[in-house]
Coordinates of C-alpha atoms in Angstrom, one line a residue:
M1 CA -60.1 39.6 132.1
T2 CA -61.3 41.9 129.4
T3 CA -64.8 41.9 128.2
D4 CA -66.1 42.0 124.6
G5 CA -67.3 45.5 125.0
A6 CA -66.8 48.3 122.6
G7 CA -64.4 50.1 125.0
G8 CA -64.7 53.5 126.6
K9 CA -64.1 57.0 125.6
G10 CA -60.9 57.5 123.6
T11 CA -60.7 53.8 122.6
W12 CA -61.1 52.3 119.1
G13 CA -63.8 50.0 120.3
R14 CA -63.9 46.4 119.1
L15 CA -61.5 45.8 116.3
L16 CA -63.2 45.3 112.8
D17 CA -66.6 46.1 114.3
T18 CA -68.7 46.8 111.3
D19 CA -72.0 45.5 112.5
G20 CA -74.9 47.4 114.0
D21 CA -76.7 50.6 112.9
A22 CA -74.9 53.0 115.1
H23 CA -75.1 56.6 113.8
L24 CA -74.5 60.1 115.1
D25 CA -77.6 62.0 116.3
R26 CA -77.3 65.7 115.8
N27 CA -79.9 66.2 118.6
D28 CA -77.7 64.4 121.1
P29 CA -76.4 66.8 123.7
N30 CA -72.9 65.2 123.3
Y31 CA -73.0 65.6 119.4
D32 CA -69.6 66.6 118.0
S33 CA -69.6 67.6 114.3
D34 CA -65.9 66.5 114.1
E35 CA -67.1 63.0 114.6
E36 CA -69.1 63.0 111.3
P37 CA -67.7 60.6 108.8
Y38 CA -65.6 62.0 106.0
Q39 CA -67.2 62.4 102.6
L40 CA -64.9 61.9 99.6
V41 CA -65.6 64.4 96.8
G42 CA -64.8 63.1 93.4
S43 CA -62.7 65.3 91.1
A44 CA -63.3 64.9 87.4
I45 CA -60.3 63.8 85.4
S46 CA -59.8 65.7 82.2
D47 CA -60.2 63.6 79.1
P48 CA -58.2 65.1 76.1
L49 CA -60.8 63.8 73.6
D50 CA -63.6 65.5 75.6
D51 CA -61.7 68.7 75.8
Y52 CA -61.1 68.5 72.0
K53 CA -64.7 67.9 71.2
K54 CA -65.8 70.9 73.4
A55 CA -63.2 73.1 71.7
V56 CA -64.3 72.2 68.1
V57 CA -68.0 72.8 68.9
S58 CA -67.2 76.4 69.7
L59 CA -64.9 76.6 66.7
I60 CA -67.7 75.3 64.4
E61 CA -70.3 77.6 65.9
E62 CA -68.1 80.6 65.4
Y63 CA -67.4 79.6 61.8
F64 CA -71.1 79.3 61.0
S65 CA -71.5 82.8 62.5
T66 CA -68.7 84.5 60.7
G67 CA -68.1 82.4 57.5
D68 CA -64.4 83.0 57.9
V69 CA -62.7 79.9 56.4
D70 CA -59.2 81.2 57.1
L71 CA -59.9 81.7 60.8
A72 CA -61.5 78.3 61.1
V73 CA -58.5 76.6 59.4
S74 CA -56.1 78.6 61.6
D75 CA -58.0 77.8 64.8
L76 CA -58.1 74.1 64.1
R77 CA -54.4 74.0 63.2
D78 CA -53.6 75.8 66.5
L79 CA -55.8 73.4 68.4
G80 CA -53.3 70.6 67.6
S81 CA -54.4 67.1 68.6
V82 CA -54.3 65.9 65.0
E83 CA -55.1 62.4 66.0
Y84 CA -58.6 63.5 66.8
H85 CA -59.3 65.2 63.4
P86 CA -61.8 62.4 62.4
Y87 CA -64.0 63.6 65.3
F88 CA -63.9 67.1 63.9
V89 CA -65.2 65.9 60.6
K90 CA -67.9 64.0 62.3
R91 CA -68.9 66.9 64.5
L92 CA -68.8 69.5 61.7
V93 CA -71.1 67.4 59.4
S94 CA -73.5 66.3 62.2
I95 CA -74.0 69.9 63.4
A96 CA -74.5 71.1 59.8
M97 CA -77.0 68.3 59.1
D98 CA -79.4 69.8 61.6
R99 CA -79.0 73.3 60.2
H100 CA -80.1 75.1 57.0
D101 CA -78.6 74.6 53.5
K102 CA -76.3 77.6 54.1
E103 CA -74.5 75.8 57.0
K104 CA -74.4 72.5 55.0
E105 CA -72.7 74.3 52.1
M106 CA -70.3 76.1 54.5
A107 CA -69.4 72.7 56.1
S108 CA -68.5 71.2 52.7
V109 CA -66.4 74.3 51.8
L110 CA -64.5 74.1 55.1
L111 CA -63.7 70.4 54.6
S112 CA -62.3 71.3 51.1
A113 CA -60.2 74.0 52.7
L114 CA -58.9 71.7 55.4
Y115 CA -58.2 68.8 53.1
A116 CA -54.5 67.8 52.8
D117 CA -53.1 70.9 54.5
V118 CA -54.6 70.2 57.9
I119 CA -56.7 67.0 57.7
T120 CA -55.4 64.0 55.8
T121 CA -57.4 61.9 53.3
A122 CA -57.4 59.0 55.8
Q123 CA -58.7 61.2 58.6
I124 CA -61.5 62.6 56.4
S125 CA -62.4 59.0 55.4
R126 CA -62.4 57.9 59.1
G127 CA -64.6 60.9 60.0
F128 CA -67.2 59.8 57.5
I129 CA -67.0 56.2 58.7
L130 CA -67.8 57.5 62.2
L131 CA -70.8 59.4 60.8
L132 CA -72.0 56.3 58.9
E133 CA -71.7 54.2 62.1
A134 CA -73.8 56.8 63.9
T135 CA -76.5 57.2 61.3
D136 CA -79.1 55.3 63.4
D137 CA -78.6 57.7 66.2
L138 CA -78.6 60.8 63.9
A139 CA -81.9 59.7 62.4
L140 CA -83.6 59.9 65.7
D141 CA -83.1 63.7 65.7
I142 CA -82.8 64.4 61.9
L143 CA -85.7 62.9 59.9
D144 CA -83.9 63.0 56.6
A145 CA -80.5 62.0 58.0
V146 CA -79.9 59.3 55.5
D147 CA -80.4 61.6 52.5
V148 CA -78.5 64.5 53.9
L149 CA -75.5 62.4 54.9
A150 CA -75.6 60.7 51.5
L151 CA -75.4 64.1 49.9
F152 CA -72.4 65.1 52.1
I153 CA -70.6 62.0 51.0
A154 CA -71.4 62.6 47.3
R155 CA -70.2 66.2 47.7
A156 CA -66.9 65.0 49.2
V157 CA -66.4 62.7 46.3
V158 CA -67.2 65.5 43.8
D159 CA -64.9 67.8 45.6
D160 CA -62.1 65.2 45.4
I161 CA -61.6 64.9 49.2
L162 CA -63.0 61.4 49.3
P163 CA -62.0 58.8 46.6
P164 CA -65.0 57.0 44.8
A165 CA -63.5 53.8 46.2
F166 CA -64.5 55.0 49.7
L167 CA -68.1 53.8 49.1
T168 CA -67.0 50.3 48.3
R169 CA -64.5 50.1 51.3
A170 CA -67.1 51.6 53.7
K171 CA -69.7 48.9 52.8
K172 CA -67.3 46.2 54.1
T173 CA -67.1 47.9 57.5
L174 CA -70.8 48.6 58.0
S175 CA -72.4 45.2 58.2
E176 CA -74.1 46.0 61.5
S177 CA -75.3 49.5 60.5
P178 CA -78.3 49.1 58.1
K179 CA -78.9 52.9 57.9
G180 CA -75.2 53.4 57.2
L181 CA -75.4 51.1 54.2
Q182 CA -78.6 52.8 53.1
V183 CA -76.6 56.1 53.1
L184 CA -74.0 54.7 50.8
Q185 CA -76.6 53.2 48.5
T186 CA -78.3 56.6 48.3
A187 CA -75.1 58.4 47.6
E188 CA -74.2 56.0 44.9
K189 CA -77.5 55.6 43.1
S190 CA -79.3 58.9 43.7
Y191 CA -76.4 61.3 43.4
L192 CA -73.1 59.9 42.0
S193 CA -74.7 57.8 39.2
A194 CA -77.1 60.5 38.0
P195 CA -76.3 62.4 34.7
H196 CA -74.4 65.6 35.3
H197 CA -74.2 64.5 38.9
A198 CA -71.2 66.8 39.8
E199 CA -73.1 70.0 38.9
L200 CA -76.3 68.8 40.6
V201 CA -74.5 67.9 43.8
E202 CA -72.5 71.1 44.0
K203 CA -75.6 73.3 43.5
R204 CA -77.9 71.2 45.8
W205 CA -77.4 73.5 48.8
G206 CA -77.4 76.7 46.7
G207 CA -73.6 76.8 46.1
S208 CA -73.6 80.3 47.6
T209 CA -70.1 80.0 49.1
H210 CA -68.6 77.4 46.7
I211 CA -67.3 77.2 43.2
T212 CA -65.8 74.0 41.7
V213 CA -62.0 73.4 41.5
E214 CA -62.1 73.6 37.7
E215 CA -64.0 77.0 37.9
V216 CA -61.4 78.3 40.3
K217 CA -58.5 77.2 38.1
K218 CA -60.2 78.9 35.1
R219 CA -60.7 82.2 37.0
I220 CA -57.1 82.1 38.1
T221 CA -55.9 81.6 34.6
D222 CA -58.1 84.3 33.2
L223 CA -57.1 86.9 35.8
L224 CA -53.4 86.1 35.3
K225 CA -53.7 86.4 31.5
E226 CA -55.6 89.7 31.9
Y227 CA -52.8 90.9 34.2
I228 CA -50.1 90.0 31.6
E229 CA -52.0 92.1 29.0
S230 CA -52.7 95.1 31.3
G231 CA -49.8 95.0 33.7
D232 CA -52.1 96.3 36.4
T233 CA -50.8 94.7 39.6
I234 CA -53.4 96.4 41.9
E235 CA -56.3 95.1 39.9
A236 CA -54.8 91.6 39.7
C237 CA -54.4 91.5 43.6
R238 CA -58.0 92.7 43.9
C239 CA -59.2 89.8 41.7
I240 CA -57.1 87.3 43.7
R241 CA -58.6 88.7 47.0
E242 CA -62.1 88.4 45.5
L243 CA -61.7 84.7 44.9
G244 CA -62.0 84.4 48.7
L245 CA -60.0 81.1 48.6
S246 CA -56.7 81.9 50.4
F247 CA -56.2 78.1 51.1
F248 CA -56.0 77.7 47.3
H249 CA -53.5 80.4 46.6
H250 CA -50.8 77.8 45.9
E251 CA -52.6 77.3 42.6
V252 CA -52.3 81.0 41.8
V253 CA -48.5 80.7 42.4
K254 CA -48.1 77.6 40.4
R255 CA -50.2 78.9 37.4
A256 CA -48.5 82.3 37.5
L257 CA -45.0 80.7 37.3
T258 CA -46.1 78.4 34.5
L259 CA -47.4 81.4 32.5
A260 CA -44.2 83.2 33.1
M261 CA -42.5 80.4 31.3
E262 CA -45.1 80.0 28.5
I263 CA -45.7 83.6 27.7
Q264 CA -42.6 85.7 27.0
T265 CA -44.2 89.0 28.0
G266 CA -45.2 87.5 31.3
E267 CA -41.6 86.7 32.5
P268 CA -40.9 90.2 33.9
L269 CA -44.5 90.8 35.1
I270 CA -45.3 87.7 37.1
P271 CA -42.4 88.1 39.7
K272 CA -43.7 91.6 40.2
L273 CA -47.2 90.4 41.0
L274 CA -46.1 87.6 43.3
K275 CA -43.8 89.9 45.1
E276 CA -46.6 92.4 45.6
A277 CA -49.0 89.7 46.8
A278 CA -46.5 88.4 49.3
E279 CA -45.6 91.9 50.7
E280 CA -49.3 92.7 51.1
G281 CA -49.8 89.4 53.0
L282 CA -52.3 88.4 50.3
I283 CA -50.4 85.2 49.5
S284 CA -48.9 83.6 52.7
S285 CA -45.4 82.3 52.9
S286 CA -46.7 78.7 53.2
Q287 CA -48.9 79.0 50.1
M288 CA -46.0 80.5 48.2
V289 CA -43.7 77.6 49.1
K290 CA -46.4 75.1 48.3
G291 CA -47.0 76.7 44.8
F292 CA -43.2 76.6 44.0
G293 CA -43.0 73.1 45.3
R294 CA -45.9 71.9 43.1
L295 CA -44.4 73.3 40.0
A296 CA -41.0 71.8 40.9
E297 CA -42.5 68.4 41.0
S298 CA -43.9 68.7 37.5
L299 CA -40.8 70.3 35.9
D300 CA -39.8 67.2 34.1
D301 CA -43.1 67.0 32.3
L302 CA -43.2 70.8 31.7
S303 CA -39.8 70.5 30.1
L304 CA -41.2 68.4 27.3
D305 CA -43.2 71.5 26.2
I306 CA -40.9 74.2 27.4
P307 CA -37.2 73.0 26.9
S308 CA -35.9 75.9 29.0
A309 CA -38.4 75.3 31.9
K310 CA -35.7 74.2 34.4
A311 CA -33.4 77.1 33.7
L312 CA -36.3 79.6 33.9
F313 CA -37.6 78.0 37.1
Q314 CA -34.3 78.1 38.9
S315 CA -33.9 81.8 37.8
L316 CA -37.3 82.5 39.3
V317 CA -36.4 80.7 42.5
S318 CA -33.2 82.6 42.9
R319 CA -35.0 86.0 42.2
A320 CA -37.8 85.2 44.7
I321 CA -35.4 84.3 47.5
S322 CA -33.1 87.2 46.9
E323 CA -36.1 89.6 46.9
G324 CA -37.5 88.0 50.0
W325 CA -40.9 86.7 48.8
L326 CA -39.9 83.0 48.9
D327 CA -38.5 81.4 52.0
A328 CA -34.8 80.5 51.5
S329 CA -35.4 77.1 53.0
F330 CA -37.3 76.1 49.8
I331 CA -34.1 75.6 47.8
K332 CA -32.5 73.4 50.5
V333 CA -35.6 71.2 50.9
S334 CA -36.2 70.9 47.1
S335 CA -32.6 69.8 46.5
E336 CA -32.7 67.2 49.3
N337 CA -36.0 65.8 48.0
G338 CA -34.8 65.8 44.4
E339 CA -37.7 67.8 43.3
F340 CA -35.7 69.7 40.6
R341 CA -32.3 69.2 39.2
D342 CA -29.8 71.1 37.1
E343 CA -31.3 72.5 34.0
N344 CA -28.5 71.0 31.9
D345 CA -29.4 67.5 33.0
K346 CA -30.4 66.3 29.6
S347 CA -29.4 62.7 30.5
L348 CA -32.3 62.5 32.9
R349 CA -34.8 63.7 30.4
K350 CA -33.5 61.3 27.8
F351 CA -33.6 58.5 30.4
K352 CA -37.3 59.2 31.2
E353 CA -38.2 59.1 27.5
E354 CA -36.4 55.8 27.0
I355 CA -37.9 54.1 30.1
V356 CA -41.5 54.9 29.1
S357 CA -41.2 52.8 25.9
I358 CA -39.3 50.1 27.8
I359 CA -42.1 49.8 30.4
H360 CA -44.8 49.8 27.8
E361 CA -42.9 47.0 25.9
Y362 CA -42.7 45.0 29.2
F363 CA -46.4 45.3 29.8
L364 CA -47.0 43.9 26.3
S365 CA -44.3 41.1 26.4
D366 CA -44.0 40.2 30.1
D367 CA -40.3 39.6 29.3
I368 CA -38.4 40.4 32.5
P369 CA -34.9 39.4 31.2
E370 CA -35.4 41.7 28.2
L371 CA -36.4 44.6 30.3
I372 CA -33.4 44.1 32.6
Q373 CA -31.1 44.0 29.6
S374 CA -32.6 47.2 28.3
L375 CA -32.1 49.0 31.6
E376 CA -28.5 47.8 31.8
D377 CA -27.9 49.0 28.2
L378 CA -29.0 52.5 29.4
A379 CA -26.1 52.4 31.9
A380 CA -27.7 55.0 34.2
P381 CA -28.0 53.2 37.6
E382 CA -28.1 56.6 39.4
F383 CA -31.6 57.0 37.9
N384 CA -33.0 53.7 39.2
P385 CA -35.4 55.4 41.6
V386 CA -36.8 57.4 38.7
F387 CA -37.5 54.1 36.9
L388 CA -39.3 52.7 39.9
K389 CA -41.4 55.9 40.2
K390 CA -42.4 55.8 36.5
L391 CA -43.1 52.0 36.5
I392 CA -45.5 52.2 39.4
T393 CA -47.1 55.4 38.2
L394 CA -47.8 53.9 34.8
A395 CA -49.1 50.6 36.4
M396 CA -51.4 52.5 38.7
D397 CA -53.3 53.9 35.7
R398 CA -53.7 50.4 34.2
K399 CA -55.5 47.2 35.2
N400 CA -54.6 44.6 37.9
R401 CA -52.5 42.6 35.4
E402 CA -50.1 45.5 34.9
K403 CA -50.0 46.2 38.7
E404 CA -49.1 42.6 39.4
M405 CA -46.5 42.7 36.6
A406 CA -45.0 45.8 38.2
S407 CA -44.7 44.1 41.6
V408 CA -43.1 41.0 40.1
L409 CA -40.7 43.2 38.2
L410 CA -39.7 45.0 41.4
S411 CA -38.7 41.6 42.9
A412 CA -36.6 40.9 39.8
L413 CA -34.9 44.3 39.7
H414 CA -34.1 44.1 43.4
T415 CA -32.2 40.8 43.0
E416 CA -30.6 41.8 39.7
I417 CA -29.6 45.5 39.5
F418 CA -31.5 47.6 42.1
S419 CA -30.2 48.2 45.6
T420 CA -32.5 48.6 48.6
D421 CA -31.6 52.3 48.6
D422 CA -32.8 52.6 45.0
I423 CA -36.1 51.0 46.0
V424 CA -36.5 53.3 49.1
N425 CA -35.6 56.5 47.2
G426 CA -38.0 55.5 44.4
F427 CA -40.9 55.1 46.8
V428 CA -40.0 58.4 48.5
M429 CA -40.2 60.2 45.1
L430 CA -43.6 58.5 44.5
L431 CA -45.0 59.5 47.9
E432 CA -43.7 63.0 47.7
S433 CA -45.8 63.5 44.6
A434 CA -48.8 61.5 45.9
E435 CA -51.0 64.6 46.1
D436 CA -50.6 65.3 42.4
T437 CA -50.9 61.7 41.4
A438 CA -54.3 61.6 43.2
L439 CA -55.6 64.3 40.9
D440 CA -55.3 61.7 38.0
I441 CA -55.7 58.5 39.9
L442 CA -58.5 58.8 42.4
D443 CA -57.5 55.8 44.6
A444 CA -53.8 56.6 44.4
S445 CA -53.2 56.5 48.1
N446 CA -54.6 53.0 48.6
E447 CA -52.8 51.7 45.5
L448 CA -49.5 53.1 46.7
A449 CA -50.0 51.5 50.1
L450 CA -50.6 48.1 48.5
F451 CA -47.4 48.5 46.4
L452 CA -45.4 49.3 49.6
A453 CA -46.9 46.4 51.5
R454 CA -46.4 44.0 48.6
A455 CA -42.7 45.1 48.4
V456 CA -42.3 44.2 52.0
I457 CA -44.1 40.8 51.6
D458 CA -41.9 40.1 48.5
D459 CA -38.7 40.7 50.5
V460 CA -37.9 43.7 48.3
M461 CA -37.9 45.8 51.4
V462 CA -37.9 45.1 55.1
P463 CA -40.5 46.7 57.5
F464 CA -37.7 49.0 58.8
N465 CA -37.5 50.6 55.3
L466 CA -41.0 51.9 55.8
E467 CA -39.7 53.8 58.9
E468 CA -36.9 55.1 56.7
I469 CA -39.3 56.3 54.0
S470 CA -41.5 58.0 56.6
S471 CA -38.5 59.9 58.0
K472 CA -37.8 61.4 54.5
L473 CA -41.3 62.7 54.1
Q474 CA -42.9 65.9 55.4
P475 CA -45.0 65.2 58.6
N476 CA -48.8 64.8 58.2
C477 CA -48.5 64.8 54.4
N478 CA -50.5 62.4 52.1
G479 CA -47.4 60.2 51.6
A480 CA -46.8 59.7 55.3
E481 CA -50.4 58.6 55.7
T482 CA -50.0 56.1 52.8
V483 CA -47.0 54.6 54.6
H484 CA -49.1 54.3 57.8
M485 CA -51.7 52.6 55.7
A486 CA -49.1 50.1 54.3
R487 CA -48.0 49.3 57.9
S488 CA -51.7 48.5 58.8
L489 CA -52.0 46.2 55.8
I490 CA -48.9 44.3 56.8
A491 CA -50.0 44.0 60.4
A492 CA -53.4 42.5 59.6
R493 CA -54.1 38.9 60.1
H494 CA -53.2 36.6 57.1
A495 CA -51.7 39.7 55.6
G496 CA -49.0 37.9 53.5
E497 CA -51.5 35.8 51.6
R498 CA -53.9 38.6 50.9
I499 CA -51.2 41.1 49.8
L500 CA -49.6 38.6 47.5
R501 CA -53.0 38.2 45.8
C502 CA -53.8 41.9 45.9
W503 CA -53.5 42.3 42.1
G504 CA -54.9 38.9 41.3
G505 CA -51.5 37.1 41.5
G506 CA -51.6 36.5 37.7
T507 CA -47.9 36.5 36.9
G508 CA -45.9 35.4 39.8
W509 CA -45.6 32.7 42.5
A510 CA -45.8 33.7 46.1
V511 CA -42.2 33.8 47.4
E512 CA -42.8 31.0 50.0
D513 CA -44.4 28.8 47.3
A514 CA -41.3 29.3 45.1
K515 CA -38.9 28.5 47.9
D516 CA -40.9 25.3 48.7
K517 CA -40.8 24.2 45.1
I518 CA -37.0 24.8 44.9
T519 CA -36.4 22.8 48.1
K520 CA -38.5 19.9 46.7
L521 CA -36.8 19.7 43.3
L522 CA -33.3 19.9 45.0
E523 CA -34.3 17.1 47.4
E524 CA -35.4 14.9 44.5
Y525 CA -32.2 15.6 42.6
E526 CA -30.0 14.9 45.7
S527 CA -31.7 11.5 46.2
G528 CA -30.6 10.4 42.8
G529 CA -32.7 12.4 40.4
D530 CA -31.8 13.3 36.8
V531 CA -29.9 16.6 36.3
S532 CA -31.9 17.3 33.1
E533 CA -35.2 16.9 35.0
A534 CA -34.0 19.2 37.7
C535 CA -33.0 21.8 35.2
Q536 CA -36.5 21.5 33.6
C537 CA -38.1 22.0 37.0
I538 CA -36.1 25.2 37.5
R539 CA -37.1 26.4 34.1
D540 CA -40.7 25.6 34.8
L541 CA -40.6 27.9 37.8
G542 CA -40.4 30.8 35.4
M543 CA -38.6 33.0 37.9
P544 CA -35.2 33.7 36.5
F545 CA -34.8 36.6 38.8
F546 CA -35.1 34.3 41.8
N547 CA -32.5 31.7 40.7
H548 CA -30.1 33.0 43.3
E549 CA -32.3 31.1 45.8
V550 CA -31.7 27.9 43.8
V551 CA -27.9 28.6 44.1
K552 CA -28.1 29.3 47.8
K553 CA -30.2 26.2 48.6
T554 CA -28.0 24.0 46.4
L555 CA -24.9 25.1 48.3
V556 CA -26.5 24.6 51.7
M557 CA -27.8 21.2 50.8
A558 CA -24.4 20.1 49.5
M559 CA -22.9 21.1 52.9
E560 CA -25.7 19.5 54.9
K561 CA -25.8 16.2 53.0
K562 CA -22.0 16.1 52.3
N563 CA -22.9 15.5 48.7
D564 CA -20.7 17.5 46.3
R565 CA -22.7 16.0 43.4
M566 CA -25.1 18.9 44.0
L567 CA -22.6 21.2 42.4
D568 CA -23.0 19.3 39.1
L569 CA -26.5 20.8 38.9
L570 CA -25.0 24.3 39.1
Q571 CA -22.5 23.4 36.4
E572 CA -25.3 22.2 34.1
C573 CA -27.5 25.2 34.8
F574 CA -24.6 27.6 34.0
G575 CA -23.7 25.6 30.9
E576 CA -27.3 25.8 29.6
G577 CA -27.5 29.5 30.4
L578 CA -30.3 28.7 32.7
I579 CA -28.7 30.5 35.7
T580 CA -26.6 33.6 34.9
T581 CA -23.3 34.5 36.5
N582 CA -25.1 37.4 38.2
Q583 CA -27.5 35.1 39.9
I584 CA -24.8 32.6 40.8
T585 CA -22.8 35.5 42.4
K586 CA -25.9 36.6 44.3
G587 CA -26.5 33.1 45.6
F588 CA -22.8 32.8 46.8
A589 CA -23.0 36.2 48.4
R590 CA -26.1 35.2 50.4
I591 CA -24.3 32.2 51.8
K592 CA -21.3 34.4 52.6
D593 CA -23.5 36.9 54.4
G594 CA -25.3 34.2 56.5
M595 CA -22.2 32.1 57.2
E596 CA -22.1 32.9 60.9
D597 CA -25.5 31.3 61.4
L598 CA -24.8 28.5 59.0
A599 CA -21.6 27.5 60.8
L600 CA -23.7 26.8 64.0
D601 CA -25.4 23.9 62.2
I602 CA -22.6 22.9 59.9
P603 CA -19.2 23.1 61.7
N604 CA -17.1 22.9 58.5
A605 CA -19.4 25.3 56.5
E606 CA -16.7 28.0 56.0
E607 CA -14.1 25.4 54.8
K608 CA -16.6 23.8 52.4
F609 CA -17.8 27.2 51.1
E610 CA -14.1 28.2 50.4
S611 CA -13.7 25.1 48.3
Y612 CA -17.0 25.7 46.4
V613 CA -15.9 29.3 45.6
E614 CA -12.6 28.0 44.2
L615 CA -14.5 25.4 42.1
A616 CA -17.0 28.0 40.8
K617 CA -14.2 30.4 39.8
K618 CA -12.2 27.7 38.1
S619 CA -15.4 26.5 36.2
G620 CA -16.2 30.1 35.2
W621 CA -19.6 30.4 37.0
L622 CA -18.3 32.9 39.5
L623 CA -16.3 36.1 38.7
P624 CA -12.7 35.9 39.8
S625 CA -13.3 39.2 41.8
F626 CA -15.7 37.4 44.2
A627 CA -14.0 37.7 47.6
T628 CA -14.3 35.6 50.7
D629 CA -12.1 37.9 52.8
G630 CA -14.9 38.6 55.3
L631 CA -14.9 34.9 56.4
A632 CA -12.8 33.8 59.3
V633 CA -12.0 30.3 58.2
A634 CA -11.5 28.0 61.2
D635 CA -8.1 26.6 61.8

């Protein structure tokens, strides 16, 4: 019989014995160090964000020591981890806040240099939100943190890297940060509302390293005009170098090309200067491409003042590529993106001139059928994306009423004459030029995101189309960030209702409301209602571009209720001109496309649909060319 002892030498002792205070005594003659319990040593797991934060601190410190903007921009780009850029903004500003005016000024200049090329608008906004949320902590170490951070925000607004609307949006997210709200109030009241506030804000930290964008543009224009008069390439290159703003050299390229078109004597000299600047490494390849790209985007407007602008531009592009100072990939990318077209394309120019007056007339009259008729009369469906771009661009510069009208019109155009590809390509064109649009419309990115989200909510596009649009844009560009913003809007709780009302909802029903009203009026008519009353209800909806839904629901109800009297309503609507052949065709087409699902609930749906098609053709509502070949009619 075994005892309950702990066992002898070489045994495990009593199983699961965890009681007692037994321990090794190093003074015991039998002490064996190998019997000491193991100690687990923790190994730190590397956190990518921590690594990033450490790297940017040394980058910032080096920048404050050297003042080399180009090196800082290059180092941050090489660092990668673009998703952490808001933390760079936060760290840069928070370190500068505890330094002298020189470092504060340098921090603002660096943010301007990084804007758009390396750090997106949304990332800069997020970085400042992080700063606002941390104001209470910053104030523990920096006594005037509220005032200094307010000045940084005001400076970012003046430098056009934060939209003025940022202050309003930020207030909504800072309900639990009293000092953060105080920062925003100080920025708004003490700095941005003051007379001559831009000049005061820009000079507050001495302005020793910074000049305004407008001053830079003026200097560039002056040095280029002086060069055209003197022809001294070496002097012109020296002046460009003295600007000390290599991240803004795309403006030198754009302005130089424009002057080559405007001033006859500049045409032979400008290519010579740009070639020299490129060969010296003064203007980088990326800045050269960006300058050509920016001019390509504004060629249509430039052509109104310089009729030969497109021909001259393409000649300059060909020369630049052949001489090696413009990357050959530019022409391929530009052609794919539709940034510039054949110089003889007078039809596009004429189309643009026509649609501006058509859109202005629509904003005055709110007459959708008239606008659609005007577009059909132009007979240029290949330019539909151009119309969409112009419509939204004009609406963005107006009040909410016109923005709402533009969204409602998009729904109408999609069901009447625009394909989904037209809509997608139009938004791609808009987003490609988002950076230039933002120069005139400060909140352009947010407005475009709302237009995109509204188009999805209104069934003009499906969410997958946003992915398609993103795939056609350059990575990390402003437009790609706008699409991301639209996705976030759509994913939010109660998004549909909020987005439908984003412009005030002044001119259109919500789609679901309209569908519900159509169902109710058809149910009332089916149960013995008067055809004239039903027609009046359809008319009262005031959505002629949505009448295809009336046709679709009428046909489905006729099948479900086995009540062919429903078709009398379509006959009456067609006879009165209330529902057009185009809308009837679209309604029938929707039934045809959804027949497979419909047949699961209504076994004879295909047979009934065939008979409705024949009746509609015979009655003249439906074009004889409407085909039902895609249907596999049951035997």
